[in-house]
């Protein structure tokens, strides 16, 4: 049989397409998924107490606080906690509850910054804390009955770092180490040089939707030719297929990993040629940041498009041609969330690369805004009560795993039992 | 219109600007760079949506906030979300 030469560099489709993932991972079910956990207050309370107050949560990457005195603040809305993460003069990264020990004022009011001398003063009455969280200065300290310095310190928060990703845990004494918590997903994180691409852009959007449902929209490629038909035409689907089928999926008890193709025959239009071809910075992935091991582009496909590393419960790391970004979904209630996107790209060296970066930023931004519309439309429609479940195809396995993993974590915390993926 | 004027000149503009260090552009080159960057936004609208806003139904731009441009580095939780 004669083959079309244009398809010769495309990875062949597997014979069991359409059923392979449900046959590989029968443990997570095949039936309709009930919508209850997307609309109910009870589920939100379980998630709050059983997941967000207990799990290791990614709160950023070390390149957000490169120098001593740098800090970020993360609001963990679901747990009602504000967390201050600092880099101390000894280079260590530490986390504390963002609350002053005097009368409980929030210590730091913005979300990112630098304190000269690694000293964090309270705006209210001037107590000062250092990068170890120790109280180092109290105005008129002699007026207090007892000396307070080095005694009334900021309450520490457990912190761990894996491949440059910073995690915190809100349990006073976490019941498992970060290493145990991450398990096999850590080896995926370890196989990509994330540090080569600095954080360049950061978006936030408060939305009227359940956090899991929004995460779903970043967990499958089925929607791309429809929802993103104009923004991303043919960027991922190959010329012989209208849809994008995955190369690989690896589902773990909590986390998940997936590997998808790109379209090597994508034809950029007029100006896009300059942004994505000649002068491109966003497509020079090969020069800046090839995977360093089999944990990324696990199929080793030449027509690789992108990977998703999902860090349970609420972080997706997307790695694609010359750009990687994180998506985070922070619940505030069963139907309110903060969506947070951090985009990492190569530092541009000249005007052509800067133009390419700018174009890449807009390409991503406007496709994500399209996703944002579906989050809210879906939430509203589900809350109408008109349907009680959703159905999923084989390529939407990440969506199924999302609900399965959340439910298992809650069962484990609430009932002491859970199922496992073999 | 701007897009049609820029397209045939784009390659020449980029080649010209690429001769300079980005951090010390002379003033005319700085202006040209601003024009070049705005071309990214304009191109997207023209090539994908025929410059017709009604064809785009993503979240309104003001709800997808570039906090990298904000001094505070993030959004305060709106009252109705608390
Ligand atoms: S509450 Fe911070 S110094 Fe008084
Ligand atoms: Fe999307």
mmCIF file of N, CA and C in Angstrom, chain A residues 25-30 33-34 37 43 51 212 216 251-256 312 392 397-412 418-422:
data_model
loop_
_atom_site.group_PDB
_atom_site.id
_atom_site.type_symbol
_atom_site.label_atom_id
_atom_site.label_comp_id
_atom_site.label_asym_id
_atom_site.label_seq_id
_atom_site.Cartn_x
_atom_site.Cartn_y
_atom_site.Cartn_z
ATOM 1 N N UNK A 25 -6.366 0.868 32.607
ATOM 2 C CA UNK A 25 -6.668 1.349 33.968
ATOM 3 C C UNK A 25 -8.129 1.064 34.330
ATOM 4 N N UNK A 26 -8.529 -0.222 34.374
ATOM 5 C CA UNK A 26 -9.937 -0.531 34.679
ATOM 6 C C UNK A 26 -10.330 -0.104 36.093
ATOM 7 N N UNK A 27 -9.337 0.070 36.982
ATOM 8 C CA UNK A 27 -9.636 0.386 38.392
ATOM 9 C C UNK A 27 -10.427 1.675 38.538
ATOM 10 N N UNK A 28 -10.242 2.623 37.618
ATOM 11 C CA UNK A 28 -10.868 3.929 37.853
ATOM 12 C C UNK A 28 -12.264 4.007 37.234
ATOM 13 N N UNK A 29 -12.750 2.902 36.693
ATOM 14 C CA UNK A 29 -14.145 2.851 36.266
ATOM 15 C C UNK A 29 -14.349 3.202 34.803
ATOM 16 N N UNK A 30 -15.553 2.893 34.331
ATOM 17 C CA UNK A 30 -15.867 3.163 32.927
ATOM 18 C C UNK A 30 -17.227 3.840 32.765
ATOM 19 N N UNK A 33 -19.841 9.702 35.229
ATOM 20 C CA UNK A 33 -19.318 10.278 36.471
ATOM 21 C C UNK A 33 -20.378 11.215 37.051
ATOM 22 N N UNK A 34 -20.801 10.971 38.298
ATOM 23 C CA UNK A 34 -21.820 11.848 38.906
ATOM 24 C C UNK A 34 -21.303 13.273 39.068
ATOM 25 N N UNK A 37 -19.962 16.018 43.065
ATOM 26 C CA UNK A 37 -18.763 16.635 43.652
ATOM 27 C C UNK A 37 -18.434 17.971 43.005
ATOM 28 N N UNK A 43 -19.256 18.210 49.471
ATOM 29 C CA UNK A 43 -18.017 17.778 48.835
ATOM 30 C C UNK A 43 -16.921 18.811 49.012
ATOM 31 N N UNK A 51 -8.320 17.232 51.855
ATOM 32 C CA UNK A 51 -7.289 17.401 50.814
ATOM 33 C C UNK A 51 -6.474 18.680 51.039
ATOM 34 N N UNK A 212 -12.438 21.543 40.132
ATOM 35 C CA UNK A 212 -12.120 20.291 39.420
ATOM 36 C C UNK A 212 -12.575 20.365 37.969
ATOM 37 N N UNK A 216 -10.387 20.014 34.561
ATOM 38 C CA UNK A 216 -10.714 19.092 33.459
ATOM 39 C C UNK A 216 -10.435 19.708 32.090
ATOM 40 N N UNK A 251 -1.215 6.736 34.974
ATOM 41 C CA UNK A 251 -2.043 7.175 36.092
ATOM 42 C C UNK A 251 -1.516 6.544 37.371
ATOM 43 N N UNK A 252 -1.339 7.375 38.390
ATOM 44 C CA UNK A 252 -0.907 6.885 39.699
ATOM 45 C C UNK A 252 -2.054 7.079 40.680
ATOM 46 N N UNK A 253 -1.841 6.676 41.939
ATOM 47 C CA UNK A 253 -2.922 6.805 42.916
ATOM 48 C C UNK A 253 -3.401 8.253 43.052
ATOM 49 N N UNK A 254 -2.464 9.201 43.028
ATOM 50 C CA UNK A 254 -2.859 10.603 43.140
ATOM 51 C C UNK A 254 -2.570 11.388 41.862
ATOM 52 N N UNK A 255 -1.355 11.266 41.385
ATOM 53 C CA UNK A 255 -0.881 12.125 40.305
ATOM 54 C C UNK A 255 -1.079 11.441 38.960
ATOM 55 N N UNK A 256 -0.779 12.150 37.878
ATOM 56 C CA UNK A 256 -0.880 11.544 36.551
ATOM 57 C C UNK A 256 0.073 12.233 35.586
ATOM 58 N N UNK A 312 -1.173 16.233 42.175
ATOM 59 C CA UNK A 312 -2.392 16.226 42.974
ATOM 60 C C UNK A 312 -2.253 17.230 44.125
ATOM 61 N N UNK A 392 -17.591 10.141 29.496
ATOM 62 C CA UNK A 392 -16.221 10.413 29.080
ATOM 63 C C UNK A 392 -15.755 9.380 28.066
ATOM 64 N N UNK A 397 -9.305 10.325 29.805
ATOM 65 C CA UNK A 397 -8.996 9.528 30.988
ATOM 66 C C UNK A 397 -8.509 10.379 32.155
ATOM 67 N N UNK A 398 -7.833 11.492 31.848
ATOM 68 C CA UNK A 398 -7.370 12.387 32.920
ATOM 69 C C UNK A 398 -8.561 12.955 33.694
ATOM 70 N N UNK A 399 -9.651 13.232 32.990
ATOM 71 C CA UNK A 399 -10.837 13.791 33.640
ATOM 72 C C UNK A 399 -11.414 12.750 34.603
ATOM 73 N N UNK A 400 -11.516 11.520 34.133
ATOM 74 C CA UNK A 400 -12.006 10.437 34.990
ATOM 75 C C UNK A 400 -11.089 10.257 36.205
ATOM 76 N N UNK A 401 -9.810 10.291 35.954
ATOM 77 C CA UNK A 401 -8.849 10.109 37.040
ATOM 78 C C UNK A 401 -8.938 11.250 38.062
ATOM 79 N N UNK A 402 -9.216 12.444 37.594
ATOM 80 C CA UNK A 402 -9.362 13.605 38.489
ATOM 81 C C UNK A 402 -10.394 13.297 39.577
ATOM 82 N N UNK A 403 -11.594 12.857 39.158
ATOM 83 C CA UNK A 403 -12.674 12.595 40.127
ATOM 84 C C UNK A 403 -12.369 11.374 40.979
ATOM 85 N N UNK A 404 -11.770 10.364 40.362
ATOM 86 C CA UNK A 404 -11.410 9.151 41.098
ATOM 87 C C UNK A 404 -10.392 9.465 42.198
ATOM 88 N N UNK A 405 -9.341 10.206 41.832
ATOM 89 C CA UNK A 405 -8.264 10.477 42.792
ATOM 90 C C UNK A 405 -8.758 11.347 43.952
ATOM 91 N N UNK A 406 -9.602 12.337 43.653
ATOM 92 C CA UNK A 406 -10.157 13.185 44.715
ATOM 93 C C UNK A 406 -11.023 12.339 45.648
ATOM 94 N N UNK A 407 -11.865 11.488 45.063
ATOM 95 C CA UNK A 407 -12.748 10.661 45.884
ATOM 96 C C UNK A 407 -11.948 9.692 46.761
ATOM 97 N N UNK A 408 -10.905 9.091 46.182
ATOM 98 C CA UNK A 408 -10.102 8.136 46.961
ATOM 99 C C UNK A 408 -9.379 8.826 48.112
ATOM 100 N N UNK A 409 -8.884 10.046 47.858
ATOM 101 C CA UNK A 409 -8.180 10.779 48.916
ATOM 102 C C UNK A 409 -9.144 11.085 50.068
ATOM 103 N N UNK A 410 -10.370 11.465 49.713
ATOM 104 C CA UNK A 410 -11.358 11.770 50.747
ATOM 105 C C UNK A 410 -11.738 10.499 51.516
ATOM 106 N N UNK A 411 -11.933 9.404 50.806
ATOM 107 C CA UNK A 411 -12.263 8.141 51.490
ATOM 108 C C UNK A 411 -11.154 7.736 52.448
ATOM 109 N N UNK A 412 -9.926 7.902 51.996
ATOM 110 C CA UNK A 412 -8.781 7.540 52.822
ATOM 111 C C UNK A 412 -8.773 8.353 54.117
ATOM 112 N N UNK A 418 -9.084 3.117 50.864
ATOM 113 C CA UNK A 418 -9.061 3.652 49.508
ATOM 114 C C UNK A 418 -8.680 2.538 48.536
ATOM 115 N N UNK A 419 -8.952 2.798 47.252
ATOM 116 C CA UNK A 419 -8.525 1.847 46.228
ATOM 117 C C UNK A 419 -7.201 2.321 45.633
ATOM 118 N N UNK A 420 -6.523 1.388 44.973
ATOM 119 C CA UNK A 420 -5.229 1.717 44.369
ATOM 120 C C UNK A 420 -5.226 1.328 42.902
ATOM 121 N N UNK A 421 -4.339 1.976 42.136
ATOM 122 C CA UNK A 421 -4.094 1.558 40.757
ATOM 123 C C UNK A 421 -2.964 0.547 40.795
ATOM 124 N N UNK A 422 -3.215 -0.616 40.152
ATOM 125 C CA UNK A 422 -2.223 -1.701 40.276
ATOM 126 C C UNK A 422 -1.045 -1.471 39.341
#
